[in-house]
Amino acid sequence: MRWTPRGRSRDIEDRRGQGLRRAAPIGLGGLLLLAVLSLITGQDFLSLVDSGSGPSTAPGPTEPYVESPEEAELYNLVSFVLDDTQETWERLLPGYRRARLVLFTDAVESACGLASSATGPFYCPADERVFLDLGFFRELEDRFGAPGEFARAYVIAHEIGHHVQTLTGAAAAVRQAQQRNPSRANELSVRLELQADCYAGAWGHATGQRGILEPDDFDDAINAAAAIGDDRLQRMGGGRVSPESFTHGSSAQRMEWFRRGFEAGRPDACDTFAD
Ligand SMILES: [Zn+2]
């Protein structure tokens, strides 16, 4: 991909190096102390206590994350792809609303729950954000055998595809259908994944039209589509799909739908629910 760095995307939230640490429980004694202090001083110290239920988490130390030159370069690539995919969708889908992308290391808290880097990149519909640890790209190359910039771009474009499904209502419709008909839950998840692949392809088409595609790019993306197992989105978000039965569809299906989107360049070529 012949891309020119355009600086860092305004839609990226950099939460690298923050990790997560458990907030210390305040305990009954602490609460009493705060209540007494509030009475004495007239200030509401109790409002300082997180009233949320369950274990609460707070961002860790906030020193700026020190990135390697390689990570700085990846940040630029992610910025370019994120902006380019979303500009493409602003043209393809009237009323498109931009997603944000959260960069994290180790672990991150999303509206879909707590996730570790081992989860892989994912999109959380509840907060309309893509979550990505840049370390995944090394894994993509070493473990999944999918090197190349366009393979990385494909990963982001696929996640943005899930955002499109949230905006079109396809994701919600699938969740409802899965609840009505649990025996079809897995099949419907596969169709949703294949549509995200097709949407990634539709973006690939747009890059081709602008002449920034290089000869190997299509193959790199197809290779990545075939290599990546699952991005755990449905496991985290849907809750109804058991990990054992979860699948993204066969490699052949994934390649086929990416190719369809790539050739058509239109989202209406991506009706994976039709047949
Ligand atoms: Zn996916």
PDB file of C-alpha atoms and ligand atoms in Angstrom:
ATOM      1  CA  MET A   1       0.000   0.000   0.000  1.00  0.00           C
ATOM      2  CA  ARG A   2       1.484   3.314  -1.032  1.00  0.00           C
ATOM      3  CA  TRP A   3       0.308   5.423   1.832  1.00  0.00           C
ATOM      4  CA  THR A   4       1.660   8.690   3.070  1.00  0.00           C
ATOM      5  CA  PRO A   5       1.695   9.282   6.807  1.00  0.00           C
ATOM      6  CA  ARG A   6      -0.840  11.968   7.621  1.00  0.00           C
ATOM      7  CA  GLY A   7      -0.004  12.253  11.278  1.00  0.00           C
ATOM      8  CA  ARG A   8      -1.892  10.760  14.152  1.00  0.00           C
ATOM      9  CA  SER A   9      -5.610  10.225  13.829  1.00  0.00           C
ATOM     10  CA  ARG A  10      -7.880  12.312  16.011  1.00  0.00           C
ATOM     11  CA  ASP A  11     -10.077   9.256  16.416  1.00  0.00           C
ATOM     12  CA  ILE A  12      -7.422   7.308  18.288  1.00  0.00           C
ATOM     13  CA  GLU A  13      -7.384   7.143  22.079  1.00  0.00           C
ATOM     14  CA  ASP A  14      -3.965   6.233  23.371  1.00  0.00           C
ATOM     15  CA  ARG A  15      -4.337   4.205  26.551  1.00  0.00           C
ATOM     16  CA  ARG A  16      -1.021   2.400  26.227  1.00  0.00           C
ATOM     17  CA  GLY A  17       0.986   1.833  29.364  1.00  0.00           C
ATOM     18  CA  GLN A  18      -2.004   2.393  31.594  1.00  0.00           C
ATOM     19  CA  GLY A  19      -2.842  -1.193  32.328  1.00  0.00           C
ATOM     20  CA  LEU A  20      -5.446  -1.721  34.985  1.00  0.00           C
ATOM     21  CA  ARG A  21      -5.115  -1.849  38.697  1.00  0.00           C
ATOM     22  CA  ARG A  22      -7.769  -2.671  41.176  1.00  0.00           C
ATOM     23  CA  ALA A  23      -8.915   0.261  43.265  1.00  0.00           C
ATOM     24  CA  ALA A  24      -8.344  -0.501  46.936  1.00  0.00           C
ATOM     25  CA  PRO A  25     -11.591  -1.380  48.689  1.00  0.00           C
ATOM     26  CA  ILE A  26     -12.430   1.328  51.158  1.00  0.00           C
ATOM     27  CA  GLY A  27     -14.194  -0.868  53.685  1.00  0.00           C
ATOM     28  CA  LEU A  28     -16.830  -0.060  56.288  1.00  0.00           C
ATOM     29  CA  GLY A  29     -14.390   1.751  58.596  1.00  0.00           C
ATOM     30  CA  GLY A  30     -13.355   4.004  55.768  1.00  0.00           C
ATOM     31  CA  LEU A  31     -16.951   4.754  54.893  1.00  0.00           C
ATOM     32  CA  LEU A  32     -17.728   5.669  58.520  1.00  0.00           C
ATOM     33  CA  LEU A  33     -14.679   7.891  58.640  1.00  0.00           C
ATOM     34  CA  LEU A  34     -15.773   9.696  55.471  1.00  0.00           C
ATOM     35  CA  ALA A  35     -19.289  10.082  56.847  1.00  0.00           C
ATOM     36  CA  VAL A  36     -17.925  11.622  60.046  1.00  0.00           C
ATOM     37  CA  LEU A  37     -15.623  13.911  58.071  1.00  0.00           C
ATOM     38  CA  SER A  38     -18.564  14.982  55.926  1.00  0.00           C
ATOM     39  CA  LEU A  39     -20.601  15.810  59.009  1.00  0.00           C
ATOM     40  CA  ILE A  40     -17.777  17.796  60.571  1.00  0.00           C
ATOM     41  CA  THR A  41     -16.686  19.743  57.536  1.00  0.00           C
ATOM     42  CA  GLY A  42     -19.975  20.009  55.688  1.00  0.00           C
ATOM     43  CA  GLN A  43     -18.288  18.706  52.556  1.00  0.00           C
ATOM     44  CA  ASP A  44     -19.586  15.551  50.921  1.00  0.00           C
ATOM     45  CA  PHE A  45     -16.612  13.190  51.152  1.00  0.00           C
ATOM     46  CA  LEU A  46     -18.827  10.197  50.500  1.00  0.00           C
ATOM     47  CA  SER A  47     -19.278  11.327  46.922  1.00  0.00           C
ATOM     48  CA  LEU A  48     -15.609  10.497  46.417  1.00  0.00           C
ATOM     49  CA  VAL A  49     -16.390   6.830  46.841  1.00  0.00           C
ATOM     50  CA  ASP A  50     -17.066   4.952  43.641  1.00  0.00           C
ATOM     51  CA  SER A  51     -20.623   3.720  44.064  1.00  0.00           C
ATOM     52  CA  GLY A  52     -20.403   1.266  41.173  1.00  0.00           C
ATOM     53  CA  SER A  53     -20.976  -2.359  42.046  1.00  0.00           C
ATOM     54  CA  GLY A  54     -18.437  -5.076  41.514  1.00  0.00           C
ATOM     55  CA  PRO A  55     -14.697  -4.719  41.496  1.00  0.00           C
ATOM     56  CA  SER A  56     -13.768  -1.276  40.330  1.00  0.00           C
ATOM     57  CA  THR A  57     -10.741  -0.510  38.277  1.00  0.00           C
ATOM     58  CA  ALA A  58      -8.835   2.683  37.809  1.00  0.00           C
ATOM     59  CA  PRO A  59      -6.210   3.667  35.288  1.00  0.00           C
ATOM     60  CA  GLY A  60      -2.721   2.906  36.467  1.00  0.00           C
ATOM     61  CA  PRO A  61       0.184   5.314  36.539  1.00  0.00           C
ATOM     62  CA  THR A  62      -0.169   8.002  33.948  1.00  0.00           C
ATOM     63  CA  GLU A  63       3.417   8.568  32.816  1.00  0.00           C
ATOM     64  CA  PRO A  64       3.446   8.857  29.047  1.00  0.00           C
ATOM     65  CA  TYR A  65       3.994   5.564  27.296  1.00  0.00           C
ATOM     66  CA  VAL A  66       7.445   5.281  25.750  1.00  0.00           C
ATOM     67  CA  GLU A  67       7.064   3.778  22.311  1.00  0.00           C
ATOM     68  CA  SER A  68       9.680   2.184  20.094  1.00  0.00           C
ATOM     69  CA  PRO A  69      10.332   3.593  16.597  1.00  0.00           C
ATOM     70  CA  GLU A  70       8.564   0.520  15.232  1.00  0.00           C
ATOM     71  CA  GLU A  71       5.484   1.279  17.323  1.00  0.00           C
ATOM     72  CA  ALA A  72       5.536   4.913  16.202  1.00  0.00           C
ATOM     73  CA  GLU A  73       5.461   3.717  12.622  1.00  0.00           C
ATOM     74  CA  LEU A  74       2.578   1.345  13.360  1.00  0.00           C
ATOM     75  CA  TYR A  75       0.708   4.188  15.031  1.00  0.00           C
ATOM     76  CA  ASN A  76       0.985   6.139  11.781  1.00  0.00           C
ATOM     77  CA  LEU A  77      -0.229   3.185   9.741  1.00  0.00           C
ATOM     78  CA  VAL A  78      -3.193   2.597  12.055  1.00  0.00           C
ATOM     79  CA  SER A  79      -3.992   6.320  11.884  1.00  0.00           C
ATOM     80  CA  PHE A  80      -3.924   6.315   8.119  1.00  0.00           C
ATOM     81  CA  VAL A  81      -6.077   3.199   7.770  1.00  0.00           C
ATOM     82  CA  LEU A  82      -8.558   4.300  10.418  1.00  0.00           C
ATOM     83  CA  ASP A  83      -9.064   7.691   8.786  1.00  0.00           C
ATOM     84  CA  ASP A  84      -9.111   6.260   5.283  1.00  0.00           C
ATOM     85  CA  THR A  85     -11.643   3.514   6.075  1.00  0.00           C
ATOM     86  CA  GLN A  86     -13.903   5.971   7.850  1.00  0.00           C
ATOM     87  CA  GLU A  87     -13.688   8.566   5.078  1.00  0.00           C
ATOM     88  CA  THR A  88     -14.622   5.781   2.672  1.00  0.00           C
ATOM     89  CA  TRP A  89     -17.631   4.833   4.793  1.00  0.00           C
ATOM     90  CA  GLU A  90     -18.709   8.447   5.013  1.00  0.00           C
ATOM     91  CA  ARG A  91     -19.067   8.236   1.240  1.00  0.00           C
ATOM     92  CA  LEU A  92     -20.635   4.764   1.139  1.00  0.00           C
ATOM     93  CA  LEU A  93     -23.098   5.038   4.004  1.00  0.00           C
ATOM     94  CA  PRO A  94     -25.248   8.144   4.475  1.00  0.00           C
ATOM     95  CA  GLY A  95     -25.263   9.246   8.100  1.00  0.00           C
ATOM     96  CA  TYR A  96     -22.079   7.330   8.921  1.00  0.00           C
ATOM     97  CA  ARG A  97     -20.860   8.112  12.441  1.00  0.00           C
ATOM     98  CA  ARG A  98     -17.171   7.666  13.181  1.00  0.00           C
ATOM     99  CA  ALA A  99     -15.912   5.001  15.538  1.00  0.00           C
ATOM    100  CA  ARG A 100     -12.924   5.573  17.772  1.00  0.00           C
ATOM    101  CA  LEU A 101      -9.950   3.293  18.167  1.00  0.00           C
ATOM    102  CA  VAL A 102      -8.357   2.622  21.527  1.00  0.00           C
ATOM    103  CA  LEU A 103      -4.700   1.603  21.601  1.00  0.00           C
ATOM    104  CA  PHE A 104      -3.833  -0.352  24.706  1.00  0.00           C
ATOM    105  CA  THR A 105      -1.190  -2.604  26.181  1.00  0.00           C
ATOM    106  CA  ASP A 106      -1.774  -5.637  28.398  1.00  0.00           C
ATOM    107  CA  ALA A 107      -5.406  -5.042  29.359  1.00  0.00           C
ATOM    108  CA  VAL A 108      -8.233  -2.642  28.734  1.00  0.00           C
ATOM    109  CA  GLU A 109     -11.696  -1.978  30.057  1.00  0.00           C
ATOM    110  CA  SER A 110     -14.472  -1.647  27.498  1.00  0.00           C
ATOM    111  CA  ALA A 111     -18.237  -1.471  27.787  1.00  0.00           C
ATOM    112  CA  CYS A 112     -18.134  -5.101  26.627  1.00  0.00           C
ATOM    113  CA  GLY A 113     -16.005  -6.063  29.595  1.00  0.00           C
ATOM    114  CA  LEU A 114     -12.396  -6.350  30.582  1.00  0.00           C
ATOM    115  CA  ALA A 115     -10.117  -7.627  27.839  1.00  0.00           C
ATOM    116  CA  SER A 116      -6.486  -8.629  27.694  1.00  0.00           C
ATOM    117  CA  SER A 117      -4.146  -8.356  24.747  1.00  0.00           C
ATOM    118  CA  ALA A 118      -4.552 -12.096  24.254  1.00  0.00           C
ATOM    119  CA  THR A 119      -8.139 -11.427  23.189  1.00  0.00           C
ATOM    120  CA  GLY A 120      -6.907  -9.902  19.966  1.00  0.00           C
ATOM    121  CA  PRO A 121      -8.379  -6.807  18.328  1.00  0.00           C
ATOM    122  CA  PHE A 122     -12.099  -6.379  18.831  1.00  0.00           C
ATOM    123  CA  TYR A 123     -14.946  -3.960  18.342  1.00  0.00           C
ATOM    124  CA  CYS A 124     -17.327  -3.162  21.177  1.00  0.00           C
ATOM    125  CA  PRO A 125     -20.728  -1.986  19.908  1.00  0.00           C
ATOM    126  CA  ALA A 126     -21.729  -0.545  23.273  1.00  0.00           C
ATOM    127  CA  ASP A 127     -19.077   2.154  23.148  1.00  0.00           C
ATOM    128  CA  GLU A 128     -18.505   2.174  19.373  1.00  0.00           C
ATOM    129  CA  ARG A 129     -14.795   1.622  19.724  1.00  0.00           C
ATOM    130  CA  VAL A 130     -12.200  -0.669  18.226  1.00  0.00           C
ATOM    131  CA  PHE A 131      -9.639  -1.949  20.735  1.00  0.00           C
ATOM    132  CA  LEU A 132      -6.162  -2.803  19.530  1.00  0.00           C
ATOM    133  CA  ASP A 133      -2.822  -3.735  21.040  1.00  0.00           C
ATOM    134  CA  LEU A 134      -0.204  -2.974  18.387  1.00  0.00           C
ATOM    135  CA  GLY A 135       1.614  -6.121  19.535  1.00  0.00           C
ATOM    136  CA  PHE A 136      -1.069  -8.082  17.687  1.00  0.00           C
ATOM    137  CA  PHE A 137       0.547  -7.169  14.377  1.00  0.00           C
ATOM    138  CA  ARG A 138       3.682  -9.047  15.401  1.00  0.00           C
ATOM    139  CA  GLU A 139       1.510 -12.016  16.273  1.00  0.00           C
ATOM    140  CA  LEU A 140      -0.253 -11.697  12.960  1.00  0.00           C
ATOM    141  CA  GLU A 141       3.071 -12.037  11.223  1.00  0.00           C
ATOM    142  CA  ASP A 142       4.758 -14.615  13.446  1.00  0.00           C
ATOM    143  CA  ARG A 143       1.905 -16.806  14.575  1.00  0.00           C
ATOM    144  CA  PHE A 144      -0.631 -16.433  11.793  1.00  0.00           C
ATOM    145  CA  GLY A 145       1.915 -16.077   8.993  1.00  0.00           C
ATOM    146  CA  ALA A 146       0.262 -12.937   7.656  1.00  0.00           C
ATOM    147  CA  PRO A 147       2.879 -10.215   7.137  1.00  0.00           C
ATOM    148  CA  GLY A 148       2.489  -7.010   5.201  1.00  0.00           C
ATOM    149  CA  GLU A 149       0.958  -3.624   5.773  1.00  0.00           C
ATOM    150  CA  PHE A 150      -2.217  -4.461   3.965  1.00  0.00           C
ATOM    151  CA  ALA A 151      -2.783  -7.486   6.183  1.00  0.00           C
ATOM    152  CA  ARG A 152      -2.669  -5.082   9.140  1.00  0.00           C
ATOM    153  CA  ALA A 153      -4.940  -2.676   7.330  1.00  0.00           C
ATOM    154  CA  TYR A 154      -7.371  -5.498   6.698  1.00  0.00           C
ATOM    155  CA  VAL A 155      -7.643  -6.181  10.443  1.00  0.00           C
ATOM    156  CA  ILE A 156      -8.668  -2.572  11.112  1.00  0.00           C
ATOM    157  CA  ALA A 157     -11.001  -2.470   8.128  1.00  0.00           C
ATOM    158  CA  HIS A 158     -12.699  -5.662   9.371  1.00  0.00           C
ATOM    159  CA  GLU A 159     -13.287  -4.144  12.809  1.00  0.00           C
ATOM    160  CA  ILE A 160     -14.647  -0.955  11.236  1.00  0.00           C
ATOM    161  CA  GLY A 161     -16.902  -3.318   9.284  1.00  0.00           C
ATOM    162  CA  HIS A 162     -18.382  -4.396  12.629  1.00  0.00           C
ATOM    163  CA  HIS A 163     -18.968  -0.729  13.435  1.00  0.00           C
ATOM    164  CA  VAL A 164     -20.843  -0.345  10.148  1.00  0.00           C
ATOM    165  CA  GLN A 165     -23.001  -3.317  11.182  1.00  0.00           C
ATOM    166  CA  THR A 166     -23.815  -1.532  14.416  1.00  0.00           C
ATOM    167  CA  LEU A 167     -24.846   1.590  12.510  1.00  0.00           C
ATOM    168  CA  THR A 168     -26.952  -0.301   9.958  1.00  0.00           C
ATOM    169  CA  GLY A 169     -28.657  -2.327  12.679  1.00  0.00           C
ATOM    170  CA  ALA A 170     -27.410  -5.632  11.253  1.00  0.00           C
ATOM    171  CA  ALA A 171     -25.555  -6.472  14.456  1.00  0.00           C
ATOM    172  CA  ALA A 172     -28.629  -5.891  16.637  1.00  0.00           C
ATOM    173  CA  ALA A 173     -30.852  -7.829  14.245  1.00  0.00           C
ATOM    174  CA  VAL A 174     -28.477 -10.766  14.427  1.00  0.00           C
ATOM    175  CA  ARG A 175     -28.413 -10.672  18.224  1.00  0.00           C
ATOM    176  CA  GLN A 176     -32.205 -10.732  18.307  1.00  0.00           C
ATOM    177  CA  ALA A 177     -32.394 -13.566  15.800  1.00  0.00           C
ATOM    178  CA  GLN A 178     -29.867 -15.502  17.856  1.00  0.00           C
ATOM    179  CA  GLN A 179     -31.989 -15.104  20.961  1.00  0.00           C
ATOM    180  CA  ARG A 180     -35.104 -16.246  19.145  1.00  0.00           C
ATOM    181  CA  ASN A 181     -33.343 -19.144  17.554  1.00  0.00           C
ATOM    182  CA  PRO A 182     -30.315 -20.329  19.553  1.00  0.00           C
ATOM    183  CA  SER A 183     -29.724 -23.248  17.222  1.00  0.00           C
ATOM    184  CA  ARG A 184     -28.849 -20.782  14.475  1.00  0.00           C
ATOM    185  CA  ALA A 185     -26.673 -18.582  16.696  1.00  0.00           C
ATOM    186  CA  ASN A 186     -23.373 -19.842  15.382  1.00  0.00           C
ATOM    187  CA  GLU A 187     -24.369 -19.717  11.734  1.00  0.00           C
ATOM    188  CA  LEU A 188     -25.611 -16.145  12.143  1.00  0.00           C
ATOM    189  CA  SER A 189     -22.329 -15.135  13.786  1.00  0.00           C
ATOM    190  CA  VAL A 190     -20.468 -16.519  10.819  1.00  0.00           C
ATOM    191  CA  ARG A 191     -22.620 -14.505   8.428  1.00  0.00           C
ATOM    192  CA  LEU A 192     -21.914 -11.371  10.453  1.00  0.00           C
ATOM    193  CA  GLU A 193     -18.168 -12.047  10.343  1.00  0.00           C
ATOM    194  CA  LEU A 194     -18.216 -12.687   6.617  1.00  0.00           C
ATOM    195  CA  GLN A 195     -20.065  -9.430   6.073  1.00  0.00           C
ATOM    196  CA  ALA A 196     -17.352  -7.580   8.022  1.00  0.00           C
ATOM    197  CA  ASP A 197     -14.803  -9.237   5.709  1.00  0.00           C
ATOM    198  CA  CYS A 198     -16.817  -8.094   2.703  1.00  0.00           C
ATOM    199  CA  TYR A 199     -16.958  -4.558   4.078  1.00  0.00           C
ATOM    200  CA  ALA A 200     -13.177  -4.639   4.536  1.00  0.00           C
ATOM    201  CA  GLY A 201     -12.999  -5.649   0.894  1.00  0.00           C
ATOM    202  CA  ALA A 202     -15.215  -2.732  -0.119  1.00  0.00           C
ATOM    203  CA  TRP A 203     -12.692  -0.415   1.486  1.00  0.00           C
ATOM    204  CA  GLY A 204      -9.897  -2.257  -0.352  1.00  0.00           C
ATOM    205  CA  HIS A 205     -11.716  -1.446  -3.579  1.00  0.00           C
ATOM    206  CA  ALA A 206     -11.645   2.239  -2.703  1.00  0.00           C
ATOM    207  CA  THR A 207      -7.891   2.148  -2.098  1.00  0.00           C
ATOM    208  CA  GLY A 208      -7.450   0.475  -5.484  1.00  0.00           C
ATOM    209  CA  GLN A 209      -9.422   3.216  -7.161  1.00  0.00           C
ATOM    210  CA  ARG A 210      -7.137   5.837  -5.693  1.00  0.00           C
ATOM    211  CA  GLY A 211      -4.098   3.991  -6.965  1.00  0.00           C
ATOM    212  CA  ILE A 212      -2.478   3.390  -3.586  1.00  0.00           C
ATOM    213  CA  LEU A 213      -2.726  -0.372  -3.832  1.00  0.00           C
ATOM    214  CA  GLU A 214       0.371  -2.372  -4.651  1.00  0.00           C
ATOM    215  CA  PRO A 215       0.455  -5.712  -6.477  1.00  0.00           C
ATOM    216  CA  ASP A 216       0.833  -7.890  -3.370  1.00  0.00           C
ATOM    217  CA  ASP A 217      -1.714  -6.067  -1.230  1.00  0.00           C
ATOM    218  CA  PHE A 218      -4.763  -8.033  -2.233  1.00  0.00           C
ATOM    219  CA  ASP A 219      -2.936 -11.313  -1.574  1.00  0.00           C
ATOM    220  CA  ASP A 220      -1.718 -10.050   1.821  1.00  0.00           C
ATOM    221  CA  ALA A 221      -5.260  -9.232   2.882  1.00  0.00           C
ATOM    222  CA  ILE A 222      -6.661 -12.497   1.573  1.00  0.00           C
ATOM    223  CA  ASN A 223      -3.898 -14.295   3.427  1.00  0.00           C
ATOM    224  CA  ALA A 224      -4.775 -12.490   6.650  1.00  0.00           C
ATOM    225  CA  ALA A 225      -8.481 -13.168   6.170  1.00  0.00           C
ATOM    226  CA  ALA A 226      -7.703 -16.839   5.794  1.00  0.00           C
ATOM    227  CA  ALA A 227      -5.236 -16.974   8.675  1.00  0.00           C
ATOM    228  CA  ILE A 228      -7.017 -15.201  11.479  1.00  0.00           C
ATOM    229  CA  GLY A 229      -9.141 -17.449  13.618  1.00  0.00           C
ATOM    230  CA  ASP A 230     -11.568 -15.318  15.540  1.00  0.00           C
ATOM    231  CA  ASP A 231     -11.507 -11.870  17.045  1.00  0.00           C
ATOM    232  CA  ARG A 232     -13.665 -12.876  19.978  1.00  0.00           C
ATOM    233  CA  LEU A 233     -16.145 -10.095  19.366  1.00  0.00           C
ATOM    234  CA  GLN A 234     -19.167 -12.332  19.587  1.00  0.00           C
ATOM    235  CA  ARG A 235     -17.860 -14.118  22.632  1.00  0.00           C
ATOM    236  CA  MET A 236     -17.432 -10.868  24.462  1.00  0.00           C
ATOM    237  CA  GLY A 237     -20.427  -8.978  23.207  1.00  0.00           C
ATOM    238  CA  GLY A 238     -23.055 -11.601  22.474  1.00  0.00           C
ATOM    239  CA  GLY A 239     -22.492 -13.838  25.420  1.00  0.00           C
ATOM    240  CA  ARG A 240     -24.690 -16.479  23.845  1.00  0.00           C
ATOM    241  CA  VAL A 241     -22.146 -17.987  21.553  1.00  0.00           C
ATOM    242  CA  SER A 242     -20.090 -20.596  23.306  1.00  0.00           C
ATOM    243  CA  PRO A 243     -16.394 -20.403  22.496  1.00  0.00           C
ATOM    244  CA  GLU A 244     -16.237 -24.082  21.623  1.00  0.00           C
ATOM    245  CA  SER A 245     -18.667 -23.725  18.769  1.00  0.00           C
ATOM    246  CA  PHE A 246     -17.547 -20.326  17.614  1.00  0.00           C
ATOM    247  CA  THR A 247     -16.242 -19.923  14.129  1.00  0.00           C
ATOM    248  CA  HIS A 248     -15.590 -17.126  11.671  1.00  0.00           C
ATOM    249  CA  GLY A 249     -16.396 -19.290   8.723  1.00  0.00           C
ATOM    250  CA  SER A 250     -13.953 -21.268   6.681  1.00  0.00           C
ATOM    251  CA  SER A 251     -10.895 -19.684   5.156  1.00  0.00           C
ATOM    252  CA  ALA A 252     -12.460 -20.162   1.735  1.00  0.00           C
ATOM    253  CA  GLN A 253     -15.609 -18.311   2.803  1.00  0.00           C
ATOM    254  CA  ARG A 254     -13.621 -15.445   4.281  1.00  0.00           C
ATOM    255  CA  MET A 255     -11.512 -15.038   1.171  1.00  0.00           C
ATOM    256  CA  GLU A 256     -14.570 -15.262  -1.036  1.00  0.00           C
ATOM    257  CA  TRP A 257     -16.449 -12.495   0.783  1.00  0.00           C
ATOM    258  CA  PHE A 258     -13.437 -10.238   1.014  1.00  0.00           C
ATOM    259  CA  ARG A 259     -13.033 -10.694  -2.753  1.00  0.00           C
ATOM    260  CA  ARG A 260     -16.721  -9.909  -3.386  1.00  0.00           C
ATOM    261  CA  GLY A 261     -16.494  -6.649  -1.474  1.00  0.00           C
ATOM    262  CA  PHE A 262     -13.195  -5.854  -3.122  1.00  0.00           C
ATOM    263  CA  GLU A 263     -14.586  -6.330  -6.612  1.00  0.00           C
ATOM    264  CA  ALA A 264     -17.879  -4.502  -6.068  1.00  0.00           C
ATOM    265  CA  GLY A 265     -16.729  -1.698  -3.772  1.00  0.00           C
ATOM    266  CA  ARG A 266     -20.292  -1.370  -2.502  1.00  0.00           C
ATOM    267  CA  PRO A 267     -21.862  -2.500   0.761  1.00  0.00           C
ATOM    268  CA  ASP A 268     -24.920  -3.890  -1.053  1.00  0.00           C
ATOM    269  CA  ALA A 269     -22.662  -6.579  -2.501  1.00  0.00           C
ATOM    270  CA  CYS A 270     -22.194  -7.816   1.065  1.00  0.00           C
ATOM    271  CA  ASP A 271     -25.519  -9.439   1.840  1.00  0.00           C
ATOM    272  CA  THR A 272     -24.149 -12.506   3.538  1.00  0.00           C
ATOM    273  CA  PHE A 273     -27.579 -13.193   4.992  1.00  0.00           C
ATOM    274  CA  ALA A 274     -29.327 -13.691   1.656  1.00  0.00           C
ATOM    275  CA  ASP A 275     -28.863 -17.370   0.884  1.00  0.00           C
TER     276      ASP A 275
HETATM  277 ZN    ZN B   1     -14.904  -9.940  13.401  1.00  0.00          ZN
END
